[in-house]
XYZ file of C-alpha atoms in Angstrom:
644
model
C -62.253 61.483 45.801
C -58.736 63.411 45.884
C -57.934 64.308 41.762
C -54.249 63.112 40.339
C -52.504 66.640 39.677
C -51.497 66.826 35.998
C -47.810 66.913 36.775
C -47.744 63.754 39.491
C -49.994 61.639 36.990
C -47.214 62.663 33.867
C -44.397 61.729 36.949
C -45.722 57.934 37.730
C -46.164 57.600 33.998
C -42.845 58.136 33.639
C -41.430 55.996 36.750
C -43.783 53.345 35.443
C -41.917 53.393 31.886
C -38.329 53.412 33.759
C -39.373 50.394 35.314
C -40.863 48.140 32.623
C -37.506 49.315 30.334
C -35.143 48.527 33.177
C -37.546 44.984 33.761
C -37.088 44.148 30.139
C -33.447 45.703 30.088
C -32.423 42.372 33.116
C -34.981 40.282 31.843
C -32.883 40.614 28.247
C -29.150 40.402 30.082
C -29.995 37.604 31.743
C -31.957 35.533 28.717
C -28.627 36.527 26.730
C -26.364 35.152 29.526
C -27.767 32.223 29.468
C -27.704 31.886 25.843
C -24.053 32.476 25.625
C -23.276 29.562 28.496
C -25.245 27.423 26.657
C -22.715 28.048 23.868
C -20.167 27.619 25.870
C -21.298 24.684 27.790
C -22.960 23.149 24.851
C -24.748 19.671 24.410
C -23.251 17.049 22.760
C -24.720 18.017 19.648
C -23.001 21.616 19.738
C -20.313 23.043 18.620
C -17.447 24.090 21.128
C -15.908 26.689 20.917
C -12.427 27.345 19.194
C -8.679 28.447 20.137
C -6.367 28.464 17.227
C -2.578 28.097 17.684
C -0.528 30.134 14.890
C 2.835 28.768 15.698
C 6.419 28.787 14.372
C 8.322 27.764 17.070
C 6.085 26.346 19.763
C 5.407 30.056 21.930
C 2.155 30.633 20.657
C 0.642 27.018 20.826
C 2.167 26.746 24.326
C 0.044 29.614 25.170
C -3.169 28.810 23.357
C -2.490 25.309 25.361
C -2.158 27.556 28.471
C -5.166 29.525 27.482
C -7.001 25.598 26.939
C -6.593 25.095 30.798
C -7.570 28.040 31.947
C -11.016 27.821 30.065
C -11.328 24.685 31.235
C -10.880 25.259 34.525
C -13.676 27.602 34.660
C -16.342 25.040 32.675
C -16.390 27.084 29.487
C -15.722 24.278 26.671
C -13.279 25.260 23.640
C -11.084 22.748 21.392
C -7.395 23.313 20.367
C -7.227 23.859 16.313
C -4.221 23.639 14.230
C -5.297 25.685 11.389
C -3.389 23.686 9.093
C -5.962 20.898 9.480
C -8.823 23.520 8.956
C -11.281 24.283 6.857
C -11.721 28.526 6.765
C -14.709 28.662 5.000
C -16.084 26.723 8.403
C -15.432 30.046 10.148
C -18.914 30.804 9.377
C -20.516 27.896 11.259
C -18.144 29.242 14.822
C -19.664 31.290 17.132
C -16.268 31.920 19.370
C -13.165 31.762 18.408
C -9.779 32.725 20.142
C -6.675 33.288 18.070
C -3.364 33.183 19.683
C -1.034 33.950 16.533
C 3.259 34.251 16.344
C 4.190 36.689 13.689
C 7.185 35.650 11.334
C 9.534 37.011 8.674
C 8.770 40.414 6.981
C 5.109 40.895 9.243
C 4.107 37.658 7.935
C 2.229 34.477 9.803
C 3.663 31.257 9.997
C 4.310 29.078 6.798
C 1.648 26.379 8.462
C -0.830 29.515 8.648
C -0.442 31.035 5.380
C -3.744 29.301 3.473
C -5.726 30.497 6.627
C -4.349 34.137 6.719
C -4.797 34.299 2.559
C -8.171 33.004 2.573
C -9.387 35.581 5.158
C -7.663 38.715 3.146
C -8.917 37.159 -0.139
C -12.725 36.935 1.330
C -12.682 40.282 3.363
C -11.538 42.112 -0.396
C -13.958 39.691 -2.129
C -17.258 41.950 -3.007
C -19.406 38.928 -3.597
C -18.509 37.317 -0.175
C -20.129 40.156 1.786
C -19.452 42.197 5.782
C -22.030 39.133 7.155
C -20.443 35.953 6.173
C -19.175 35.891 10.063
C -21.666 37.813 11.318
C -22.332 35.223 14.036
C -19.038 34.678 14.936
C -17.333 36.466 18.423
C -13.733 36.144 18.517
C -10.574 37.657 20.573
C -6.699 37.594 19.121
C -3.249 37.691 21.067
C -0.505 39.065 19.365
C 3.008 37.062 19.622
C 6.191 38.714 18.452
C 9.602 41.389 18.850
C 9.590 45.224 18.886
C 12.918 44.661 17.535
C 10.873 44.420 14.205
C 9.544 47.907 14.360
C 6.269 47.947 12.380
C 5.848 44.367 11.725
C 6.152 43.652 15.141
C 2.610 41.243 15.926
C 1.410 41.964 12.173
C -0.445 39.099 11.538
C -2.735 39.510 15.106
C -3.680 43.316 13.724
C -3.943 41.708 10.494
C -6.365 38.214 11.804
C -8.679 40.926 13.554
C -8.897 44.094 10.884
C -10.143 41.240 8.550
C -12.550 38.870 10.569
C -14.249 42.186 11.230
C -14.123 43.457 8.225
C -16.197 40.170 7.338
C -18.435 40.812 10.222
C -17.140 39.268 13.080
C -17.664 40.890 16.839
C -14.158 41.711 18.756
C -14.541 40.888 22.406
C -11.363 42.201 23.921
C -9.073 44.207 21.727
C -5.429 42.813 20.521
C -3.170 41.315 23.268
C 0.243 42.066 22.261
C 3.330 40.057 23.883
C 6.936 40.847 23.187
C 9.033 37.556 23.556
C 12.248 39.397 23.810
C 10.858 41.488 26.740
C 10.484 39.550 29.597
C 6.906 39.963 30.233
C 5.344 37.908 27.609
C 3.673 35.435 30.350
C 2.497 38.492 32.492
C 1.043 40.431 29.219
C -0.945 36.872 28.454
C -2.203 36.477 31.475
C -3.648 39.992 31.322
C -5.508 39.226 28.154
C -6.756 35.796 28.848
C -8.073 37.098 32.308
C -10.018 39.527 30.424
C -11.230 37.283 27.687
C -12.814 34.710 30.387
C -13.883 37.674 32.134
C -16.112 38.629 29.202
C -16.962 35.012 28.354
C -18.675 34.182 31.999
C -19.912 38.340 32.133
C -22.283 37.253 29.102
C -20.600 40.633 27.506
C -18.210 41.632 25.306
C -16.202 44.941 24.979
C -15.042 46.665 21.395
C -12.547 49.441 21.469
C -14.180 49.835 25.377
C -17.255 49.799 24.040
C -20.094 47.688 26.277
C -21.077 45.215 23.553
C -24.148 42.736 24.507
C -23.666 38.969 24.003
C -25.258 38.735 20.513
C -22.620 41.296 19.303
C -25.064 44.463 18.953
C -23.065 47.846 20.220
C -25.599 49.705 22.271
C -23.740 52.882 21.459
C -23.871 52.295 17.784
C -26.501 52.575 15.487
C -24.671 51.535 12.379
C -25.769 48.889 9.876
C -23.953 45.895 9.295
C -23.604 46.814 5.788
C -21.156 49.488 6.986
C -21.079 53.227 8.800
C -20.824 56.308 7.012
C -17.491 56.322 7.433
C -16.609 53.170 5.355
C -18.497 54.660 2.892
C -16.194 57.580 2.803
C -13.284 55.659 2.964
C -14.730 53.551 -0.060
C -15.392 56.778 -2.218
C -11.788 57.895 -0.832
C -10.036 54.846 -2.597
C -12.087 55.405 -5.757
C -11.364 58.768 -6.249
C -7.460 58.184 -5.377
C -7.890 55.746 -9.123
C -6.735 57.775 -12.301
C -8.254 57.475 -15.452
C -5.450 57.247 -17.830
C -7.092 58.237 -21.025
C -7.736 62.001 -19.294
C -3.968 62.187 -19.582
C -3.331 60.025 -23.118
C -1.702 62.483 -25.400
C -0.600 64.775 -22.926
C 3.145 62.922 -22.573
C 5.883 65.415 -22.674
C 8.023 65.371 -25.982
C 10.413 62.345 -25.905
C 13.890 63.428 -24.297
C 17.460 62.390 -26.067
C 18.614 59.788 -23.699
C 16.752 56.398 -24.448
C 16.912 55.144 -21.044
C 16.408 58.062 -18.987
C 12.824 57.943 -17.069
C 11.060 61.155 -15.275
C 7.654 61.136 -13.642
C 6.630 57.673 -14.366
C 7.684 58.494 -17.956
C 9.866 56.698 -20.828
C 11.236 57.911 -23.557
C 7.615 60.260 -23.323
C 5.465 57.088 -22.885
C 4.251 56.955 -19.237
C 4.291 53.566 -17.223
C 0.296 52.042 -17.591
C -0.083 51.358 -14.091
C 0.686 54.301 -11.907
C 1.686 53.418 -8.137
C -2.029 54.131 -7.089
C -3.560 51.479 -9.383
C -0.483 48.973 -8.543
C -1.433 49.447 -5.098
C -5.113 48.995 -6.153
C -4.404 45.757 -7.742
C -2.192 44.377 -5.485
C -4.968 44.385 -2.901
C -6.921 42.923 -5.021
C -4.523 39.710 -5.509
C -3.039 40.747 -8.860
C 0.625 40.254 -9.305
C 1.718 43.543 -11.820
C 4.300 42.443 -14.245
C 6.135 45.414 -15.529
C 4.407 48.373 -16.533
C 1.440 46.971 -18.102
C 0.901 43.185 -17.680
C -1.010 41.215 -15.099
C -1.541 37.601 -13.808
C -3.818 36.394 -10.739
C -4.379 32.659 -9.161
C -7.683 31.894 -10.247
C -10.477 30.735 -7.396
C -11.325 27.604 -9.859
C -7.873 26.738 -10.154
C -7.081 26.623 -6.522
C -10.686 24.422 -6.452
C -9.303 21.903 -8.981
C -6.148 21.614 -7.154
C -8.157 20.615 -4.647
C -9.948 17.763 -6.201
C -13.380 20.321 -6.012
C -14.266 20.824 -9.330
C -13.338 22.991 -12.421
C -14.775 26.273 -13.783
C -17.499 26.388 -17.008
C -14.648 25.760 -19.288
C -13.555 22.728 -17.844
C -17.126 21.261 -18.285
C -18.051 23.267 -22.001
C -14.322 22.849 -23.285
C -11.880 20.272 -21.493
C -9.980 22.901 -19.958
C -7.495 21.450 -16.718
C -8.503 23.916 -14.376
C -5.385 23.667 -11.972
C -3.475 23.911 -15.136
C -4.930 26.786 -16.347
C -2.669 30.475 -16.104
C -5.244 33.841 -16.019
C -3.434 36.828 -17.642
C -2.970 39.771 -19.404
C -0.501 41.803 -21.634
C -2.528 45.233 -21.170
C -4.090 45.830 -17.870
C -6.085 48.934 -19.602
C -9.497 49.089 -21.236
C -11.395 50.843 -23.910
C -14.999 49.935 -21.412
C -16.243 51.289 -17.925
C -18.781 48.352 -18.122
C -21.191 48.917 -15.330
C -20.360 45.082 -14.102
C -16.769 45.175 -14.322
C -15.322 43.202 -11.523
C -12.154 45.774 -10.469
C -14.652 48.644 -10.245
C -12.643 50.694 -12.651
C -9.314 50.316 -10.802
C -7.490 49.421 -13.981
C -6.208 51.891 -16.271
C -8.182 52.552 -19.689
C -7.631 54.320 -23.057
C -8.489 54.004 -26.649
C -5.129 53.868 -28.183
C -1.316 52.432 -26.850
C 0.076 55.573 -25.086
C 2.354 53.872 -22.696
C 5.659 52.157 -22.572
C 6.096 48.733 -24.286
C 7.366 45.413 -22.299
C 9.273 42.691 -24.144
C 6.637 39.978 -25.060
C 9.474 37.132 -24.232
C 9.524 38.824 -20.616
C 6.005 39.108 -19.890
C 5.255 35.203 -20.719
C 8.256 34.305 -18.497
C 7.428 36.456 -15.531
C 3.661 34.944 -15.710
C 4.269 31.657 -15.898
C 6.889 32.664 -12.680
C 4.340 34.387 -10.723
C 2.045 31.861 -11.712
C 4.038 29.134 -10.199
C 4.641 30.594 -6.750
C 1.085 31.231 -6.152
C 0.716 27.321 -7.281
C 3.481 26.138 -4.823
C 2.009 28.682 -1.757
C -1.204 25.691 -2.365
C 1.111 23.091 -0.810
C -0.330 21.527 2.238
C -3.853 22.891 1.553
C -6.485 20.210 2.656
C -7.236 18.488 -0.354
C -4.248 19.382 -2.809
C -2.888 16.509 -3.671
C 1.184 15.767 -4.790
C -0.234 15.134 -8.457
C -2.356 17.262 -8.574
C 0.307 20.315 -7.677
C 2.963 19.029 -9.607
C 0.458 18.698 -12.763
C -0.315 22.842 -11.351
C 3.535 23.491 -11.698
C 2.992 22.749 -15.733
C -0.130 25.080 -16.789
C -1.125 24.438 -20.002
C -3.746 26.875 -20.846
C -3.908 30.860 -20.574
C -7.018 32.652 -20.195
C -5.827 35.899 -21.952
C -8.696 37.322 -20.096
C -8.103 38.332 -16.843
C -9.131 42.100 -16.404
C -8.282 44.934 -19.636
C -7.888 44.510 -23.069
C -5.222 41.944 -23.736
C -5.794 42.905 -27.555
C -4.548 46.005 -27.251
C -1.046 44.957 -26.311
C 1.096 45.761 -29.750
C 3.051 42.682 -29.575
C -0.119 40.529 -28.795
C 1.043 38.417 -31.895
C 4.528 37.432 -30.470
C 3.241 36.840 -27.011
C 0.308 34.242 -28.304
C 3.363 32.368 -30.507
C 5.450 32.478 -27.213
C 2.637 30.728 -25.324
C 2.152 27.630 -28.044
C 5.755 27.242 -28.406
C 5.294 26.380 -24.963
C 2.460 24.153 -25.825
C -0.059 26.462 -23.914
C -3.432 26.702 -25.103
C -4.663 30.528 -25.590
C -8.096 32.046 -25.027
C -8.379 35.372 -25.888
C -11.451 37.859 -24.766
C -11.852 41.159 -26.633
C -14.374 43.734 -25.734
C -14.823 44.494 -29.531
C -13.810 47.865 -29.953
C -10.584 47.200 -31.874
C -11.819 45.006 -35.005
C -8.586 45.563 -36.762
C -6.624 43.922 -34.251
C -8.963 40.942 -34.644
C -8.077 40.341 -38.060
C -4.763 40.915 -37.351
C -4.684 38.379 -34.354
C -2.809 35.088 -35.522
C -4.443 31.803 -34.889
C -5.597 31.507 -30.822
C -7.124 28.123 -29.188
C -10.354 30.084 -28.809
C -11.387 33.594 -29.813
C -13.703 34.876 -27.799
C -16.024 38.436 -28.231
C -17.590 40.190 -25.773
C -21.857 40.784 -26.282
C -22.399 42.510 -23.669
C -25.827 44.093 -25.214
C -27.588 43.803 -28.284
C -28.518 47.208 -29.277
C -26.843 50.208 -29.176
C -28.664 52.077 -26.438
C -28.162 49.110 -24.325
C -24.076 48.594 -25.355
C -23.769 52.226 -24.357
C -25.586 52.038 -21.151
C -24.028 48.375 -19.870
C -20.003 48.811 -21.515
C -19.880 52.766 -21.281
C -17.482 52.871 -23.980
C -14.842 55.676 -24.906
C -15.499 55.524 -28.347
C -17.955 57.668 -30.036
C -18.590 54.824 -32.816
C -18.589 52.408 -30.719
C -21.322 50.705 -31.915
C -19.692 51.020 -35.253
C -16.266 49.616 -33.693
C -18.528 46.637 -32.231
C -20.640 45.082 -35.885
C -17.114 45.050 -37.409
C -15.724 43.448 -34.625
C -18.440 40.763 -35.037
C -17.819 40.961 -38.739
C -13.812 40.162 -38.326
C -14.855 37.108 -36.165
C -16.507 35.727 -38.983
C -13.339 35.691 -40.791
C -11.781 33.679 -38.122
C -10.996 29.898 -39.304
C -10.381 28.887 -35.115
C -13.238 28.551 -32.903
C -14.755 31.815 -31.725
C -16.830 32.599 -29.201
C -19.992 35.192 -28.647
C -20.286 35.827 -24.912
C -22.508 37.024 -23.919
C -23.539 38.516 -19.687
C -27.195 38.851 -18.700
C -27.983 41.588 -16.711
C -31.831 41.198 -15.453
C -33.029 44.692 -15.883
C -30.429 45.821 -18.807
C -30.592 42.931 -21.747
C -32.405 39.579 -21.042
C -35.201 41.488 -23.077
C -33.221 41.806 -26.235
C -33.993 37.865 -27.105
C -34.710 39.042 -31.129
C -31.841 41.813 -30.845
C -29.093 39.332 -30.042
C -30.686 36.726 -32.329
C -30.125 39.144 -35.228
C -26.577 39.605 -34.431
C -25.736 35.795 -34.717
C -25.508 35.955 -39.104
C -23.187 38.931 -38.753
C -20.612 36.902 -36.492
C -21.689 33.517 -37.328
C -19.345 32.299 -33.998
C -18.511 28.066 -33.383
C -20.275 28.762 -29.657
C -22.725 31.526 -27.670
C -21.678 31.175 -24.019
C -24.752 32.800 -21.820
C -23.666 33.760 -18.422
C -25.477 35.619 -15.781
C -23.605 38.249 -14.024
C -21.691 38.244 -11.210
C -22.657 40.746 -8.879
C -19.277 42.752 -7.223
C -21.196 44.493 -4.666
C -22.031 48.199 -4.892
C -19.686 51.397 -5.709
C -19.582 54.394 -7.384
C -19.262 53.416 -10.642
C -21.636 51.116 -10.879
C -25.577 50.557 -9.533
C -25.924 46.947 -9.756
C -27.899 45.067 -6.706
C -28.331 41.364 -6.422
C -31.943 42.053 -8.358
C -29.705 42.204 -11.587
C -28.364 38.983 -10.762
C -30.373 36.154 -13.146
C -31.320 32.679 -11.707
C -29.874 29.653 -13.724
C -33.249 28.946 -14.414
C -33.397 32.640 -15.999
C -30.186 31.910 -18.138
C -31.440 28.203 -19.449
C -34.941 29.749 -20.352
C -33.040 32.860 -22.110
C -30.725 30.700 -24.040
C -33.150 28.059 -24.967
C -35.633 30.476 -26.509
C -32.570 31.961 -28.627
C -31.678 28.156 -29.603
C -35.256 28.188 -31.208
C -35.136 30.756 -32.518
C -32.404 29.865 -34.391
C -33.944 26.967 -35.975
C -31.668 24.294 -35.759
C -28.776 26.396 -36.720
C -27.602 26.107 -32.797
C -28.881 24.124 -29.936
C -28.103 24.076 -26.569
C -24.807 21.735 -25.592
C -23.713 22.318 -22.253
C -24.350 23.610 -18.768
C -22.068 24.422 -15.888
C -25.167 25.125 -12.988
C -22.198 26.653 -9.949
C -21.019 29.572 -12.952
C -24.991 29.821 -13.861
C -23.559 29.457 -17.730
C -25.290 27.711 -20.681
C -23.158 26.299 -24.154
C -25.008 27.289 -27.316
C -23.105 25.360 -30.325
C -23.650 25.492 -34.094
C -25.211 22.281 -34.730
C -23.909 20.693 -37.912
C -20.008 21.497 -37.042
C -20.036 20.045 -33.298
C -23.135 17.628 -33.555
C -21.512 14.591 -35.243
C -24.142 11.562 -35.129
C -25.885 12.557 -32.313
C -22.992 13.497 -29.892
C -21.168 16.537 -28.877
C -17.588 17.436 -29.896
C -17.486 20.927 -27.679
C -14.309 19.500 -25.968
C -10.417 20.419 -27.619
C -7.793 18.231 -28.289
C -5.488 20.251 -27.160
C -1.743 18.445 -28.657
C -3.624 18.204 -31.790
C -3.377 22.348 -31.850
C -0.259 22.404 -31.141
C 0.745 20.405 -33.869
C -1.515 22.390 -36.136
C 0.050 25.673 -34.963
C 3.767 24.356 -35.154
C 2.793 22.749 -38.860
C 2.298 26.396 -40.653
C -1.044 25.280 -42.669
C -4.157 26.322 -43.019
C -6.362 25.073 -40.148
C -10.029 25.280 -38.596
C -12.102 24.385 -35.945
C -12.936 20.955 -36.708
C -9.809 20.143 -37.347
C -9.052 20.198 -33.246
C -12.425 19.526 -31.927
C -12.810 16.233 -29.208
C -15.821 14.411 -27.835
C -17.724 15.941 -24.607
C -18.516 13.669 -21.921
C -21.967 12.757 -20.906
C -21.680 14.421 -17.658
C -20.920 18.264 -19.387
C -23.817 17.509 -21.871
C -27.110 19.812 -20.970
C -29.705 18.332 -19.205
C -27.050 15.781 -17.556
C -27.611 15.008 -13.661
C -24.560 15.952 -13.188
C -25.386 19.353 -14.005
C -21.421 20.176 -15.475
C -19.703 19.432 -12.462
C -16.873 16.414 -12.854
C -17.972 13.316 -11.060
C -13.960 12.701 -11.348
C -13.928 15.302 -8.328
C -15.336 16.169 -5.035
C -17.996 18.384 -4.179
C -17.960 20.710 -1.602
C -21.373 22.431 -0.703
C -20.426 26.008 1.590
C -23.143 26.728 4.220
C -24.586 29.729 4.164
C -26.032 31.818 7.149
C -28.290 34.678 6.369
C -30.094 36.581 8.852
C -34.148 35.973 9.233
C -36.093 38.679 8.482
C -38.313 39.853 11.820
């Protein structure tokens, strides 16, 4: 029997291998292949795929029509969208989409386009939407615009693909760019859309000339879809761009003779609060900076309310019109670096006023102005009705609670009487580190104080304060609350892993503040930085929070019990009992004109004095779970990958 040498035995082990990978290698192409013409070519019962026009004056939607033919011609099946008549949180349920997209004034898309193009920047800078929301989705842009416009020439197509991959969608062919005052527009589009079919009926799909395989896995890249290296650095690049303005508090050169003249971001020796880095930092992040230190951003529950979808938790605990509602601030910068702070640090902080002072008078008016044109940009949103906006154009409520310490702001006093002259409710959050500015505070709608922990350690670990007596700063704060006649507010975050084990601790802090409400809220995860370690596993359940707040409204004995419930915010009402109980029914809702005439009347007032009847559907326990059977709801679906 002739013996296998070593070396030809180890050489038809190897040819043997080659094979079965390159078997499995054409067995997998073709499987894929088929998969994607089934997508393509897709029962009655399946989606087609999609080719959105963004159009201003007809070019692009004659060439996504053009593009239409074309597809059809060769069998693969698409539909025509208008995104004006589109729902972008569907994105997520696509699996191909084709953009052909005009740019217009000043780099940006089409008036028709501009929810569409706002709700995919506001989700791709959103932490808790996530890189895999459109993680299933392919997708291919065309550019349409004029060199004459230098860098904003075909904006919005750079812009429509940075940020569908940025939420994890898979490029198939890069950009198409067409210049319409070239000449060669139609020969440029033909290019592209000869590529894209080519990669639609190849069963491939090429990034950056890249071979990409049909379920959008780069064979050259080993990445995660959480992000590369790279990101990461970027990320950490941003964060360490972000100055911490109490390093520098202090340190202001002495103030120069001229009153007006301003040198290096300085005043009269008071530097500006936000710096151009963190007003770039901000910005992104959807804030509109008024002045040097003020803030105001369209909330995501007002924008819901406008569209007949529901209110936030203060809607349900407290009668609040959502779509009427204004989120601000006076003082963009904090006295906290609270591990679950939503910015990630990107606002300012200090422990004292170091910084140039804006006119209370201005600040209201230039919020309630910015307010408005983010209200008016909600025109011809599905859903947003004529009412409904015009009711929007009239806020009547200020959350003085957007992102800082709104506290802090010297003329705090002024600016709340601006706001009620106006007949504009006012609730106020402080972080309590500054208790003699509560009991300096004039009368607000609702005071509210931030409990973020219940025992020192804890406080110091979850708020990172600047103070060294903090703690100190935060049992007076409590105590000044109880000096409060208005309705005031503990509220408190659970953090599953920091202070849902604190149950007697925060009990024990109730008699020091003795506050009208405890509002229990589990915390909203941001996603992960470098300032803070937070993962989804500090996130509680709803069941979590009603089990948390129900044990504190025994232990309490009767003194509070638990009122409301808003199940989307995962947020439970404690109320003291014998104020807002009145024969069996709650009285957590404010009559708001009733305030106002309280305010405007100069006497001595209190909480009762303003308080209104709940409705069964806020109550606890209610089907209804807090959410307004006057409105719609919407239910997102949600596509997470299976583990394997």
């Amino acid at each position: 029997m002739a013996v296998m040498s070593h070396s030809s035995f180890s050489t038809r082990l190897t040819l043997l291998a080659l094979l079965s990978a390159s078997t499995f290698y054409f067995f997998y192409k073709s499987r894929r292949l088929k998969l994607l013409k089934h997508s393509l070519n897709p029962s009655p019962n399946t989606s087609k795929g999609k080719i959105f026009f963004i159009s201003q004056t007809g070019t692009s939607k004659a060439l996504a029509h053009r593009l239409l033919n074309l597809l059809h011609s060769r069998n693969l099946s698409f539909n025509l969208i208008d995104p004006k008549q589109y729902e972008p949180e569907d994105l997520s349920k696509e699996s191909m989409v084709l953009i052909v997209a005009s740019t217009w004034e000043d780099g940006k898309p089409p008036p028709d386009a501009k929810f569409f193009a706002d709700w995919l920047a506001e989700s791709a800078a959103d932490f808790r939407v996530g890189s895999l929301l459109l993680s299933m989705l392919r997708f291919a842009v065309f550019g349409v615009g004029s060199r004459a416009y230098g860098e904003a020439y075909n904006a919005v197509a750079r812009e429509f693909s940075r940020r569908l991959k940025e939420l994890g969608g898979k490029e198939i062919v890069g950009v198409g760019e067409g210049d319409v005052d070239r000449g060669d527009l139609g020969r440029v589009f033909e290019e592209w859309s000869t590529k894209v079919v080519g990669v639609l009926e190849e069963g491939f799909g090429v990034v950056e000339n890249r071979a990409v395989l049909g379920n959008g896995v780069d064979e050259n890249d080993n990445e995660s879809a959480y992000g590369s290296e790279t990101d990461e650095e970027e990320e950490n690049g941003r964060e360490s761009e972000v100055v911490d303005l109490e390093d520098i508090a202090g340190k202001a050169p002495s103030r120069k003779s001229s009153a007006t003249a301003k040198t290096n971001g300085r005043i009269n020796g008071k530097r500006d609060m936000v710096t151009p880095v963190i007003r770039a930092s901000l910005e992104k992040q959807g804030y509109k900076i008024i002045g040097s230190h003020s803030g105001v951003k369209i909330c995501r529950w007002t924008k819901s309310q406008l569209r007949g979808r529901g209110g936030c938790y203060k809607h349900s605990f407290y009668g609040i019109e959502s779509h009427r509602c204004m989120e601000a601030t006076p003082s963009l910068a904090c006295a906290n670096k609270c591990v679950f702070c939503w910015r990630h640090h990107t606002n300012p902080v200090g422990k004292s006023w170091q910084w140039e002072m804006d006119d209370p008078l201005e600040i209201v008016n230039s919020a309630i102005d910015q307010h408005l044109k983010m209200i008016k940009q909600m025109k011809g949103v599905p859903g947003v009705t004529l009412e409904r906006l015009n009711e929007g154009l009239s806020p009547r409520h200020c959350a003085l609670s957007l992102v800082g310490e709104p506290i802090m702001y010297p003329e705090i006093n002024t600016l709340v009487d601006e706001l009620h002259r106006r007949g504009i409710s006012t609730f106020l959050v402080t972080n309590a580190q500054f208790p003699e500015k509560i009991r300096m505070l004039k009368p607000v709608t609702q005071l509210y104080v931030s409990v973020d922990a219940a025992t020192k350690d804890s406080l110091k670990a979850i708020d990172r304060p600047l103070f060294g007596d903090f703690w100190e700063r935060f049992i007076d704060s409590l105590k000044a609350l109880k000096e409060k006649q208005q309705r005031t507010v503990y509220r408190l975050t659970l953090v599953k892993g920091w202070n849902t084990e604190e149950l007697e601790a925060y009990f024990n802090l109730f008699s020091i503040g003795k506050p009208d409400f405890i509002e229990i809220k589990g915390v909203t995860y941001c996603g992960s930085s470098a300032t803070s370690k937070l993962t989804m596993e500090n996130v509680p359940w709803h069941t979590d929070v009603k089990a948390f707040s129900e044990a504190l409204a025994i232990k309490s004995e009767g003194e509070y019990e638990v009122a409301c419930e808003h199940v989307h915010s995962c947020c439970v009402l404690l109320a003291k009992t014998e104020k807002f109980k009145v024969n069996g029914q709650w009285f957590t809702w404010i009559d708001y004109d009733k305030f106002h005439d309280l305010v405007a009347s100069g006497k001595t007032f209190n909480s009762n004095d303003y308080m209104a009847a709940t409705p069964p559907w806020a109550v606890y326990g209610a089907e209804a779970g807090g959410f307004d059977p006057d409105q719609s709801r919407y239910r997102k679906e949600r596509h997470h990958k299976s583990s394997r």
